[in-house]
Short mmCIF file of C-alpha atoms in Angstrom, two decimals:
data_model
loop_
_atom_site.label_atom_id
_atom_site.label_comp_id
_atom_site.label_asym_id
_atom_site.label_seq_id
_atom_site.Cartn_x
_atom_site.Cartn_y
_atom_site.Cartn_z
CA MET A 1 0.00 0.00 0.00
CA SER A 2 1.51 3.30 -1.09
CA LYS A 3 1.97 6.10 1.42
CA GLN A 4 2.15 8.69 -1.30
CA PRO A 5 -0.66 9.73 -3.57
CA VAL A 6 -0.34 8.47 -7.13
CA ILE A 7 -0.42 11.18 -9.81
CA ILE A 8 -2.72 10.30 -12.72
CA LEU A 9 -2.57 12.41 -15.88
CA VAL A 10 -5.65 11.73 -17.97
CA GLY A 11 -5.10 12.37 -21.68
CA PRO A 12 -2.10 14.71 -21.39
CA GLN A 13 -1.32 16.26 -24.77
CA LEU A 14 2.26 17.55 -24.71
CA ALA A 15 5.36 15.50 -23.91
CA GLU A 16 6.90 18.62 -22.41
CA ASN A 17 4.06 18.92 -19.88
CA ILE A 18 4.40 15.25 -18.92
CA GLY A 19 8.12 15.82 -18.33
CA MET A 20 7.53 19.02 -16.36
CA SER A 21 4.89 17.24 -14.28
CA ALA A 22 7.46 14.54 -13.44
CA ARG A 23 9.89 17.29 -12.41
CA ALA A 24 7.22 18.89 -10.21
CA MET A 25 6.46 15.48 -8.68
CA MET A 26 10.10 14.91 -7.78
CA ASN A 27 10.28 18.45 -6.32
CA CYS A 28 7.53 17.32 -3.98
CA GLY A 29 8.85 13.83 -3.23
CA LEU A 30 6.16 12.06 -5.30
CA TYR A 31 7.29 9.18 -7.48
CA GLU A 32 4.32 7.20 -8.87
CA LEU A 33 2.98 8.47 -12.18
CA ARG A 34 0.18 6.96 -14.24
CA LEU A 35 -0.84 8.12 -17.70
CA VAL A 36 -4.15 7.56 -19.44
CA ASN A 37 -3.86 7.73 -23.24
CA PRO A 38 -1.08 10.31 -23.46
CA ARG A 39 -1.11 11.93 -26.92
CA GLU A 40 2.68 12.22 -27.04
CA ASP A 41 5.30 9.74 -25.89
CA HIS A 42 6.25 10.20 -22.24
CA LEU A 43 9.69 8.73 -23.01
CA SER A 44 10.45 11.07 -25.92
CA ASP A 45 13.53 13.32 -25.78
CA LYS A 46 11.24 16.30 -25.19
CA ALA A 47 9.63 14.69 -22.15
CA ILE A 48 12.93 13.46 -20.69
CA SER A 49 14.56 16.86 -21.19
CA ALA A 50 11.62 18.72 -19.62
CA SER A 51 11.73 16.41 -16.60
CA SER A 52 15.09 17.98 -15.69
CA ASN A 53 16.62 14.91 -14.02
CA ALA A 54 13.33 13.39 -12.94
CA GLU A 55 13.35 10.88 -15.81
CA GLU A 56 13.26 8.02 -13.28
CA ILE A 57 9.59 8.89 -12.76
CA LEU A 58 8.93 8.79 -16.50
CA TYR A 59 10.65 5.42 -16.93
CA ASN A 60 8.57 3.96 -14.10
CA ALA A 61 5.29 5.52 -15.27
CA LYS A 62 2.48 3.13 -16.24
CA VAL A 63 0.24 3.79 -19.23
CA TYR A 64 -3.45 2.85 -19.29
CA SER A 65 -6.13 3.00 -21.92
CA SER A 66 -8.91 4.20 -19.61
CA THR A 67 -9.29 6.19 -16.42
CA GLU A 68 -11.18 3.27 -14.85
CA GLU A 69 -8.17 0.97 -15.34
CA ALA A 70 -5.73 3.60 -14.11
CA ILE A 71 -7.53 3.98 -10.78
CA ALA A 72 -8.77 0.38 -10.40
CA ASP A 73 -6.55 -0.54 -7.42
CA LEU A 74 -6.88 2.79 -5.59
CA ASN A 75 -9.12 3.28 -2.57
CA PHE A 76 -9.64 7.02 -2.74
CA VAL A 77 -9.33 9.30 -5.73
CA TYR A 78 -9.37 13.08 -6.03
CA ALA A 79 -10.14 15.04 -9.18
CA ALA A 80 -8.09 18.24 -9.57
CA THR A 81 -10.28 20.74 -11.35
CA ALA A 82 -10.56 24.52 -11.46
CA ARG A 83 -13.97 24.57 -13.13
CA HIS A 84 -17.25 24.43 -11.28
CA ARG A 85 -18.87 21.03 -11.84
CA ASP A 86 -22.54 20.24 -11.59
CA GLN A 87 -21.85 17.26 -9.38
CA ILE A 88 -22.62 16.71 -5.74
CA LYS A 89 -19.15 16.24 -4.36
CA SER A 90 -16.95 17.51 -1.55
CA VAL A 91 -14.54 20.22 -2.68
CA TYR A 92 -11.21 20.52 -0.88
CA ASN A 93 -8.56 23.18 -1.09
CA ALA A 94 -5.12 21.81 -1.93
CA ASP A 95 -3.97 22.17 1.68
CA THR A 96 -6.97 20.56 3.36
CA ALA A 97 -6.92 17.77 0.75
CA ALA A 98 -3.28 17.07 1.65
CA ILE A 99 -4.16 16.71 5.33
CA GLU A 100 -7.11 14.48 4.46
CA MET A 101 -4.99 12.27 2.18
CA ASN A 102 -2.62 11.56 5.02
CA LYS A 103 -5.51 10.45 7.21
CA ILE A 104 -6.91 8.24 4.47
CA MET A 105 -3.52 6.65 3.78
CA ALA A 106 -2.76 6.24 7.49
CA GLU A 107 -5.74 3.89 7.60
CA GLY A 108 -4.18 1.72 4.93
CA ASN A 109 -5.96 3.15 1.90
CA SER A 110 -4.17 4.10 -1.29
CA CYS A 111 -4.81 7.51 -2.82
CA GLY A 112 -4.64 9.05 -6.28
CA ILE A 113 -5.04 12.51 -7.77
CA MET A 114 -6.36 12.85 -11.33
CA PHE A 115 -5.47 15.77 -13.60
CA GLY A 116 -7.17 16.36 -16.94
CA CYS A 117 -5.67 17.30 -20.28
CA GLU A 118 -4.27 20.77 -20.96
CA ARG A 119 -7.08 22.01 -23.17
CA THR A 120 -10.24 20.93 -21.37
CA GLY A 121 -9.32 19.41 -18.02
CA LEU A 122 -11.06 16.31 -16.71
CA SER A 123 -14.30 15.16 -18.33
CA ASN A 124 -17.44 15.05 -16.21
CA VAL A 125 -17.33 11.24 -16.33
CA ASP A 126 -13.77 11.27 -14.97
CA VAL A 127 -14.84 13.67 -12.22
CA SER A 128 -17.74 11.35 -11.33
CA LEU A 129 -15.18 8.59 -10.66
CA ALA A 130 -13.54 10.70 -7.96
CA ASN A 131 -14.44 10.59 -4.29
CA ALA A 132 -13.80 14.31 -3.96
CA ILE A 133 -12.60 17.39 -5.83
CA ILE A 134 -9.44 19.42 -5.23
CA ASN A 135 -9.71 23.05 -6.16
CA ILE A 136 -6.59 25.21 -5.92
CA PRO A 137 -7.51 28.65 -4.58
CA LEU A 138 -6.30 31.12 -7.23
CA ASN A 139 -7.27 34.48 -8.71
CA PRO A 140 -10.73 33.82 -10.16
CA LYS A 141 -9.95 36.26 -12.98
CA HIS A 142 -7.05 34.12 -14.12
CA SER A 143 -7.11 30.65 -12.63
CA SER A 144 -5.90 28.72 -15.69
CA LEU A 145 -2.76 26.83 -14.70
CA ASN A 146 -0.27 24.92 -16.77
CA LEU A 147 -0.72 21.17 -16.11
CA SER A 148 2.66 20.83 -14.38
CA GLN A 149 1.92 23.85 -12.21
CA ALA A 150 -1.29 22.24 -10.98
CA VAL A 151 0.71 19.09 -10.15
CA LEU A 152 3.32 21.26 -8.42
CA LEU A 153 0.88 23.17 -6.21
CA ILE A 154 -0.99 20.08 -5.05
CA GLY A 155 2.27 18.15 -4.64
CA TYR A 156 3.75 21.05 -2.68
CA GLU A 157 0.85 21.06 -0.24
CA PHE A 158 1.31 17.32 0.24
CA TYR A 159 5.07 17.71 0.73
CA LYS A 160 4.44 20.36 3.40
CA THR A 161 2.48 17.81 5.43
CA GLN A 162 5.43 15.37 5.24
CA ILE A 163 8.07 17.55 6.83
CA GLU A 164 8.64 19.19 10.12
CA LYS A 165 9.40 22.71 9.20
CA PRO A 166 10.62 25.46 11.47
CA GLU A 167 8.35 28.49 11.19
CA VAL A 168 11.23 30.94 10.85
CA HIS A 169 14.85 30.39 11.66
CA LEU A 170 17.88 32.66 11.79
CA GLU A 171 20.67 31.29 9.62
CA MET A 172 23.73 31.51 11.93
CA ASN A 173 26.47 30.22 9.64
CA GLY A 174 28.21 28.40 12.52
CA THR A 175 28.53 31.42 14.79
CA THR A 176 26.46 32.50 17.79
CA LEU A 177 24.93 35.84 18.71
CA ALA A 178 27.21 38.26 20.51
CA PRO A 179 26.62 38.34 24.30
CA LYS A 180 24.87 41.46 25.56
CA ASP A 181 27.94 42.90 27.31
CA LYS A 182 29.78 43.07 24.00
CA ILE A 183 26.86 44.84 22.36
CA ILE A 184 26.68 47.29 25.26
CA LYS A 185 30.43 47.95 25.15
CA PHE A 186 30.19 48.53 21.44
CA VAL A 187 27.43 51.09 21.80
CA GLN A 188 29.45 52.82 24.54
CA HIS A 189 32.46 52.85 22.26
CA PHE A 190 30.31 54.31 19.51
CA GLU A 191 29.18 57.03 21.86
CA GLU A 192 32.75 57.85 22.90
CA LEU A 193 33.65 58.32 19.27
CA LEU A 194 30.66 60.63 18.86
CA GLU A 195 31.75 62.61 21.92
CA ASN A 196 35.13 63.13 20.35
CA CYS A 197 33.43 64.85 17.43
CA GLY A 198 32.93 68.56 17.88
CA ASN A 199 29.17 69.01 17.72
CA TYR A 200 27.75 66.02 19.62
CA ARG A 201 24.39 66.75 21.15
CA ALA A 202 24.02 67.19 24.89
CA GLY A 203 21.33 66.52 27.52
CA GLU A 204 18.01 64.96 26.64
CA LYS A 205 18.74 64.67 22.95
CA ARG A 206 21.94 62.83 23.67
CA GLU A 207 20.12 60.38 25.92
CA LYS A 208 17.58 59.75 23.16
CA MET A 209 20.27 59.17 20.57
CA PHE A 210 22.02 56.71 22.87
CA ILE A 211 18.82 54.74 23.34
CA ASN A 212 18.26 54.72 19.59
CA LEU A 213 21.74 53.37 18.97
CA GLN A 214 21.32 50.76 21.66
CA ASN A 215 18.05 49.64 20.08
CA ILE A 216 19.49 49.51 16.59
CA PHE A 217 22.34 47.23 17.55
CA THR A 218 20.34 45.09 19.94
CA ARG A 219 17.48 44.46 17.55
CA ASN A 220 19.93 43.39 14.90
CA GLN A 221 20.87 40.08 16.51
CA LEU A 222 24.55 40.70 15.77
CA THR A 223 27.16 37.95 15.92
CA GLU A 224 30.60 38.58 17.45
CA GLN A 225 32.13 38.53 14.01
CA GLU A 226 29.71 41.18 12.79
CA LEU A 227 30.43 43.21 15.90
CA ASN A 228 34.15 43.10 15.07
CA THR A 229 33.34 44.25 11.53
CA LEU A 230 31.36 47.15 12.98
CA TYR A 231 34.18 48.10 15.38
CA GLY A 232 36.60 48.17 12.47
CA ALA A 233 34.24 50.20 10.35
CA ILE A 234 33.37 52.92 12.85
CA ASN A 235 36.95 53.16 14.10
CA TYR A 236 38.03 53.62 10.52
CA ILE A 237 35.55 56.35 9.73
CA SER A 238 36.40 58.10 13.02
CA ARG A 239 40.07 57.95 11.95
CA GLN A 240 41.11 56.42 15.26
CA ASN A 241 42.34 53.31 13.47
CA MET B 1 1.97 52.32 -0.95
CA SER B 2 1.34 48.94 -2.52
CA LYS B 3 -0.57 46.29 -0.62
CA GLN B 4 0.88 43.56 -2.77
CA PRO B 5 4.47 42.46 -2.82
CA VAL B 6 6.37 43.53 -5.94
CA ILE B 7 8.00 40.68 -7.88
CA ILE B 8 11.60 41.46 -8.89
CA LEU B 9 13.33 39.17 -11.38
CA VAL B 10 17.06 39.81 -11.25
CA GLY B 11 18.83 38.96 -14.52
CA PRO B 12 16.22 36.58 -15.94
CA GLN B 13 17.60 34.84 -19.04
CA LEU B 14 14.66 33.49 -21.04
CA ALA B 15 11.73 35.51 -22.38
CA GLU B 16 9.56 32.44 -21.92
CA ASN B 17 10.30 32.34 -18.19
CA ILE B 18 9.53 36.03 -17.83
CA GLY B 19 6.19 35.42 -19.54
CA MET B 20 5.41 32.35 -17.45
CA SER B 21 6.31 34.29 -14.30
CA ALA B 22 3.80 36.97 -15.32
CA ARG B 23 1.19 34.25 -15.80
CA ALA B 24 1.98 32.82 -12.36
CA MET B 25 1.73 36.31 -10.85
CA MET B 26 -1.71 36.86 -12.36
CA ASN B 27 -2.80 33.41 -11.10
CA CYS B 28 -1.98 34.71 -7.64
CA GLY B 29 -3.42 38.22 -8.02
CA LEU B 30 -0.01 39.93 -8.16
CA TYR B 31 0.46 42.65 -10.75
CA GLU B 32 3.69 44.62 -10.20
CA LEU B 33 6.73 43.19 -11.97
CA ARG B 34 10.24 44.66 -12.02
CA LEU B 35 13.10 43.33 -14.10
CA VAL B 36 16.80 43.87 -13.55
CA ASN B 37 18.84 43.50 -16.76
CA PRO B 38 16.71 40.84 -18.45
CA ARG B 39 18.77 39.03 -21.12
CA GLU B 40 15.81 38.66 -23.46
CA ASP B 41 13.06 41.15 -24.25
CA HIS B 42 10.11 40.87 -21.88
CA LEU B 43 7.85 42.23 -24.63
CA SER B 44 8.93 39.71 -27.28
CA ASP B 45 6.37 37.41 -28.87
CA LYS B 46 7.79 34.52 -26.86
CA ALA B 47 7.28 36.32 -23.57
CA ILE B 48 3.79 37.56 -24.45
CA SER B 49 2.72 34.10 -25.62
CA ALA B 50 4.11 32.38 -22.51
CA SER B 51 2.24 34.86 -20.30
CA SER B 52 -1.02 33.28 -21.50
CA ASN B 53 -3.20 36.42 -21.26
CA ALA B 54 -1.19 38.04 -18.49
CA GLU B 55 0.57 40.39 -20.95
CA GLU B 56 -0.84 43.39 -19.05
CA ILE B 57 1.77 42.63 -16.36
CA LEU B 58 4.55 42.54 -18.97
CA TYR B 59 3.49 45.86 -20.52
CA ASN B 60 3.48 47.50 -17.10
CA ALA B 61 6.78 45.94 -15.97
CA LYS B 62 9.65 48.32 -15.21
CA VAL B 63 13.21 47.54 -16.22
CA TYR B 64 16.22 48.57 -14.11
CA SER B 65 19.96 48.34 -14.60
CA SER B 66 20.77 47.34 -11.01
CA THR B 67 19.12 45.50 -8.12
CA GLU B 68 19.75 48.54 -5.91
CA GLU B 69 17.66 50.75 -8.22
CA ALA B 70 14.93 48.13 -8.56
CA ILE B 71 14.37 47.96 -4.79
CA ALA B 72 15.20 51.61 -3.96
CA ASP B 73 11.66 52.64 -2.93
CA LEU B 74 10.76 49.41 -1.10
CA ASN B 75 10.74 49.12 2.68
CA PHE B 76 11.20 45.38 3.06
CA VAL B 77 12.71 42.95 0.60
CA TYR B 78 12.87 39.16 0.61
CA ALA B 79 15.34 37.04 -1.35
CA ALA B 80 13.89 33.80 -2.73
CA THR B 81 16.66 31.25 -2.71
CA ALA B 82 16.91 27.48 -2.43
CA ARG B 83 20.63 27.39 -1.72
CA HIS B 84 22.17 27.70 1.70
CA ARG B 85 23.85 31.11 2.04
CA ASP B 86 26.66 32.01 4.38
CA GLN B 87 24.82 35.06 5.58
CA ILE B 88 23.26 35.84 8.94
CA LYS B 89 19.66 36.30 7.95
CA SER B 90 16.18 35.11 8.94
CA VAL B 91 14.91 32.29 6.73
CA TYR B 92 11.15 32.03 6.19
CA ASN B 93 9.11 29.31 4.58
CA ALA B 94 6.88 30.56 1.80
CA ASP B 95 3.79 30.38 4.03
CA THR B 96 5.23 32.14 7.07
CA ALA B 97 6.78 34.77 4.80
CA ALA B 98 3.34 35.45 3.30
CA ILE B 99 1.84 36.02 6.76
CA GLU B 100 4.77 38.25 7.70
CA MET B 101 4.48 40.29 4.49
CA ASN B 102 0.87 41.12 5.31
CA LYS B 103 1.90 42.39 8.74
CA ILE B 104 4.68 44.49 7.26
CA MET B 105 2.40 45.96 4.60
CA ALA B 106 -0.42 46.55 7.09
CA GLU B 107 1.93 48.98 8.84
CA GLY B 108 2.31 50.97 5.64
CA ASN B 109 5.53 49.41 4.35
CA SER B 110 6.00 48.26 0.78
CA CYS B 111 7.39 44.80 0.14
CA GLY B 112 9.29 43.07 -2.64
CA ILE B 113 10.46 39.55 -3.41
CA MET B 114 13.64 39.05 -5.46
CA PHE B 115 14.24 35.99 -7.65
CA GLY B 116 17.60 35.26 -9.27
CA CYS B 117 18.38 34.10 -12.80
CA GLU B 118 17.61 30.59 -13.99
CA ARG B 119 21.18 29.29 -14.01
CA THR B 120 22.64 30.54 -10.73
CA GLY B 121 19.91 32.21 -8.71
CA LEU B 122 20.56 35.41 -6.77
CA SER B 123 24.15 36.55 -6.18
CA ASN B 124 25.41 36.84 -2.62
CA VAL B 125 25.44 40.62 -2.98
CA ASP B 126 21.78 40.60 -4.03
CA VAL B 127 20.94 38.37 -1.05
CA SER B 128 22.77 40.79 1.27
CA LEU B 129 20.36 43.53 0.13
CA ALA B 130 17.40 41.53 1.41
CA ASN B 131 15.92 41.84 4.89
CA ALA B 132 15.16 38.13 4.96
CA ILE B 133 15.27 34.94 2.92
CA ILE B 134 12.35 32.87 1.62
CA ASN B 135 13.07 29.19 1.21
CA ILE B 136 10.39 26.98 -0.34
CA PRO B 137 10.26 23.63 1.46
CA LEU B 138 10.84 20.99 -1.25
CA ASN B 139 12.42 17.57 -1.67
CA PRO B 140 16.08 18.22 -0.79
CA LYS B 141 17.11 15.62 -3.38
CA HIS B 142 15.48 17.64 -6.14
CA SER B 143 14.73 21.19 -5.09
CA SER B 144 15.61 22.94 -8.36
CA LEU B 145 12.55 24.83 -9.58
CA ASN B 146 11.83 26.58 -12.82
CA LEU B 147 11.84 30.38 -12.22
CA SER B 148 8.11 30.75 -12.87
CA GLN B 149 7.35 27.84 -10.53
CA ALA B 150 9.20 29.59 -7.71
CA VAL B 151 7.17 32.74 -8.41
CA LEU B 152 4.00 30.61 -8.47
CA LEU B 153 4.60 28.86 -5.13
CA ILE B 154 5.46 32.06 -3.25
CA GLY B 155 2.62 33.95 -4.97
CA TYR B 156 0.22 31.12 -4.14
CA GLU B 157 1.09 31.29 -0.45
CA PHE B 158 0.51 35.04 -0.56
CA TYR B 159 -2.81 34.60 -2.38
CA LYS B 160 -3.96 32.13 0.27
CA THR B 161 -3.55 34.83 2.93
CA GLN B 162 -5.76 37.20 0.89
CA ILE B 163 -8.87 35.05 0.71
CA GLU B 164 -11.33 33.55 3.07
CA LYS B 165 -11.44 29.96 2.06
CA PRO B 166 -13.80 27.33 3.31
CA GLU B 167 -11.88 24.34 4.60
CA VAL B 168 -14.04 21.84 2.76
CA HIS B 169 -17.43 22.36 1.21
CA LEU B 170 -19.95 20.08 -0.36
CA GLU B 171 -20.86 21.30 -3.82
CA MET B 172 -24.70 21.16 -3.77
CA ASN B 173 -25.51 22.32 -7.29
CA GLY B 174 -28.56 24.27 -6.12
CA THR B 175 -30.26 21.38 -4.35
CA THR B 176 -30.42 20.45 -0.67
CA LEU B 177 -29.84 17.18 1.11
CA ALA B 178 -32.81 14.83 1.28
CA PRO B 179 -34.60 14.93 4.66
CA LYS B 180 -34.05 11.88 6.82
CA ASP B 181 -37.58 10.50 6.42
CA LYS B 182 -37.07 10.18 2.71
CA ILE B 183 -33.81 8.34 3.21
CA ILE B 184 -35.45 6.01 5.73
CA LYS B 185 -38.38 5.34 3.40
CA PHE B 186 -35.99 4.61 0.60
CA VAL B 187 -34.07 2.06 2.65
CA GLN B 188 -37.36 0.45 3.68
CA HIS B 189 -38.40 0.30 0.05
CA PHE B 190 -35.05 -1.25 -0.80
CA GLU B 191 -35.61 -3.88 1.88
CA GLU B 192 -39.09 -4.65 0.58
CA LEU B 193 -37.65 -5.29 -2.85
CA LEU B 194 -35.09 -7.59 -1.32
CA GLU B 195 -37.82 -9.45 0.55
CA ASN B 196 -39.60 -10.06 -2.71
CA CYS B 197 -36.54 -11.87 -3.96
CA GLY B 198 -36.46 -15.54 -3.15
CA ASN B 199 -33.40 -15.99 -1.03
CA TYR B 200 -33.37 -12.93 1.26
CA ARG B 201 -31.63 -13.59 4.53
CA ALA B 202 -33.56 -13.86 7.78
CA GLY B 203 -33.01 -13.05 11.45
CA GLU B 204 -29.77 -11.51 12.70
CA LYS B 205 -28.14 -11.40 9.29
CA ARG B 206 -31.08 -9.54 7.90
CA GLU B 207 -30.93 -6.97 10.71
CA LYS B 208 -27.22 -6.46 9.99
CA MET B 209 -27.83 -6.02 6.30
CA PHE B 210 -30.55 -3.47 6.99
CA ILE B 211 -28.21 -1.46 9.21
CA ASN B 212 -25.51 -1.62 6.55
CA LEU B 213 -27.90 -0.31 3.92
CA GLN B 214 -29.11 2.42 6.23
CA ASN B 215 -25.53 3.48 6.90
CA ILE B 216 -24.57 3.45 3.23
CA PHE B 217 -27.38 5.76 2.20
CA THR B 218 -27.16 8.03 5.23
CA ARG B 219 -23.41 8.54 5.03
CA ASN B 220 -23.74 9.50 1.40
CA GLN B 221 -25.38 12.87 1.98
CA LEU B 222 -27.89 12.20 -0.79
CA THR B 223 -29.99 14.92 -2.36
CA GLU B 224 -33.65 14.36 -3.18
CA GLN B 225 -32.81 14.26 -6.85
CA GLU B 226 -30.22 11.55 -6.27
CA LEU B 227 -32.72 9.66 -4.16
CA ASN B 228 -35.16 9.72 -7.05
CA THR B 229 -32.44 8.42 -9.33
CA LEU B 230 -31.79 5.60 -6.87
CA TYR B 231 -35.52 4.74 -6.65
CA GLY B 232 -35.70 4.56 -10.40
CA ALA B 233 -32.57 2.43 -10.58
CA ILE B 234 -33.49 -0.16 -7.97
CA ASN B 235 -37.08 -0.37 -9.15
CA TYR B 236 -35.81 -0.97 -12.60
CA ILE B 237 -33.41 -3.75 -11.63
CA SER B 238 -36.13 -5.33 -9.47
CA ARG B 239 -38.44 -5.25 -12.53
CA GLN B 240 -41.14 -3.45 -10.55
CA ASN B 241 -40.91 -0.51 -12.87
#
């Protein structure tokens, strides 16, 4: 039983789009591709070249002569479609579908996602074979996507559910943040240099400027190395170097 | 002050990719494109054709001769890059960056996202101009994206923050679900038909079968119209029609 959804391209027209879909699949860690009556050869030079090193997926792809055969062994199938369909069916966004797929597969079911051909998308009969619809939320004034881009967006949402991702992280490049005392000493040093200039402000204004400087260099999350760079730079411009 | 992030393509090589990036932008409701030293003409036939009806973005695009000029008026700039950089900088996923961008713009700041050229991506100097990095979480074994696909994924995450989207909805096609009594009557009718067959099970097995049938047709969220279709179908196969 597969733990990844199978990608099913129904009647794809262009070899280039089949190749680019394979590339998008590999970007998203998806490897099982099925093709229903592709118009062009999925192993042509055009397809292989467009796959951009994802040709492994093309070589392993299975070709079927009907949608029914292509989905025969699957337990749950989604239809990716941008158009409104006159069918009573649950419609998922790409992200909620991805979460749902994981639940379905965790219970031992296999999953597939069908994509229609470039010109017309999935037929109504193909959509009626699906358990549910995936609709990618996009600008309603311009929601037409290239086939491989539709595969990419849905694959991307699935990939996001497969990884633990840090919300935001600070890239530290092997160093650590400078300890506070070094920041404080640096700001004091900065102020001394300013004092040595002729027209440094006095009193309240000076206090305010000091606090501003302190904030600027504290908020920055400086490393020791960066602090050394700053020391060098301000010493140089103050000609004390 | 723009409420959308500006897309900045630094040194894009192929007209087709510029066009496809414009298409991806329009898919995601983004309209402001800036180009730094594009190698090919962004108004060439190739670019216009690849934009697939998003040529309005290409006609309005501004061309600059340096990254510094292209971002001069912006308050906050992200660098989209897949490669690890030896720079101390916050790294956002595409989704967290989109949320952050909205906060930054809500405070009156303008935002931009820089993308590098197809072959090498952004230079280290260009990355150093950015306030933060956006990294799209993708299969580390195959994270190389086409330029327009990178624009699409980041644009898509931004678009998702702009809309209220229902988690899942059942497409009803103007009808409503059948009231329970009609479902119950239908299951009873089904059972009657079964009784009229010769070898219908009795006792406990029959009770179990009835419950199964009830569950099947209740779980289905049938509409009245579908119920009528079902009546017709089972009556027909039972030759009572």
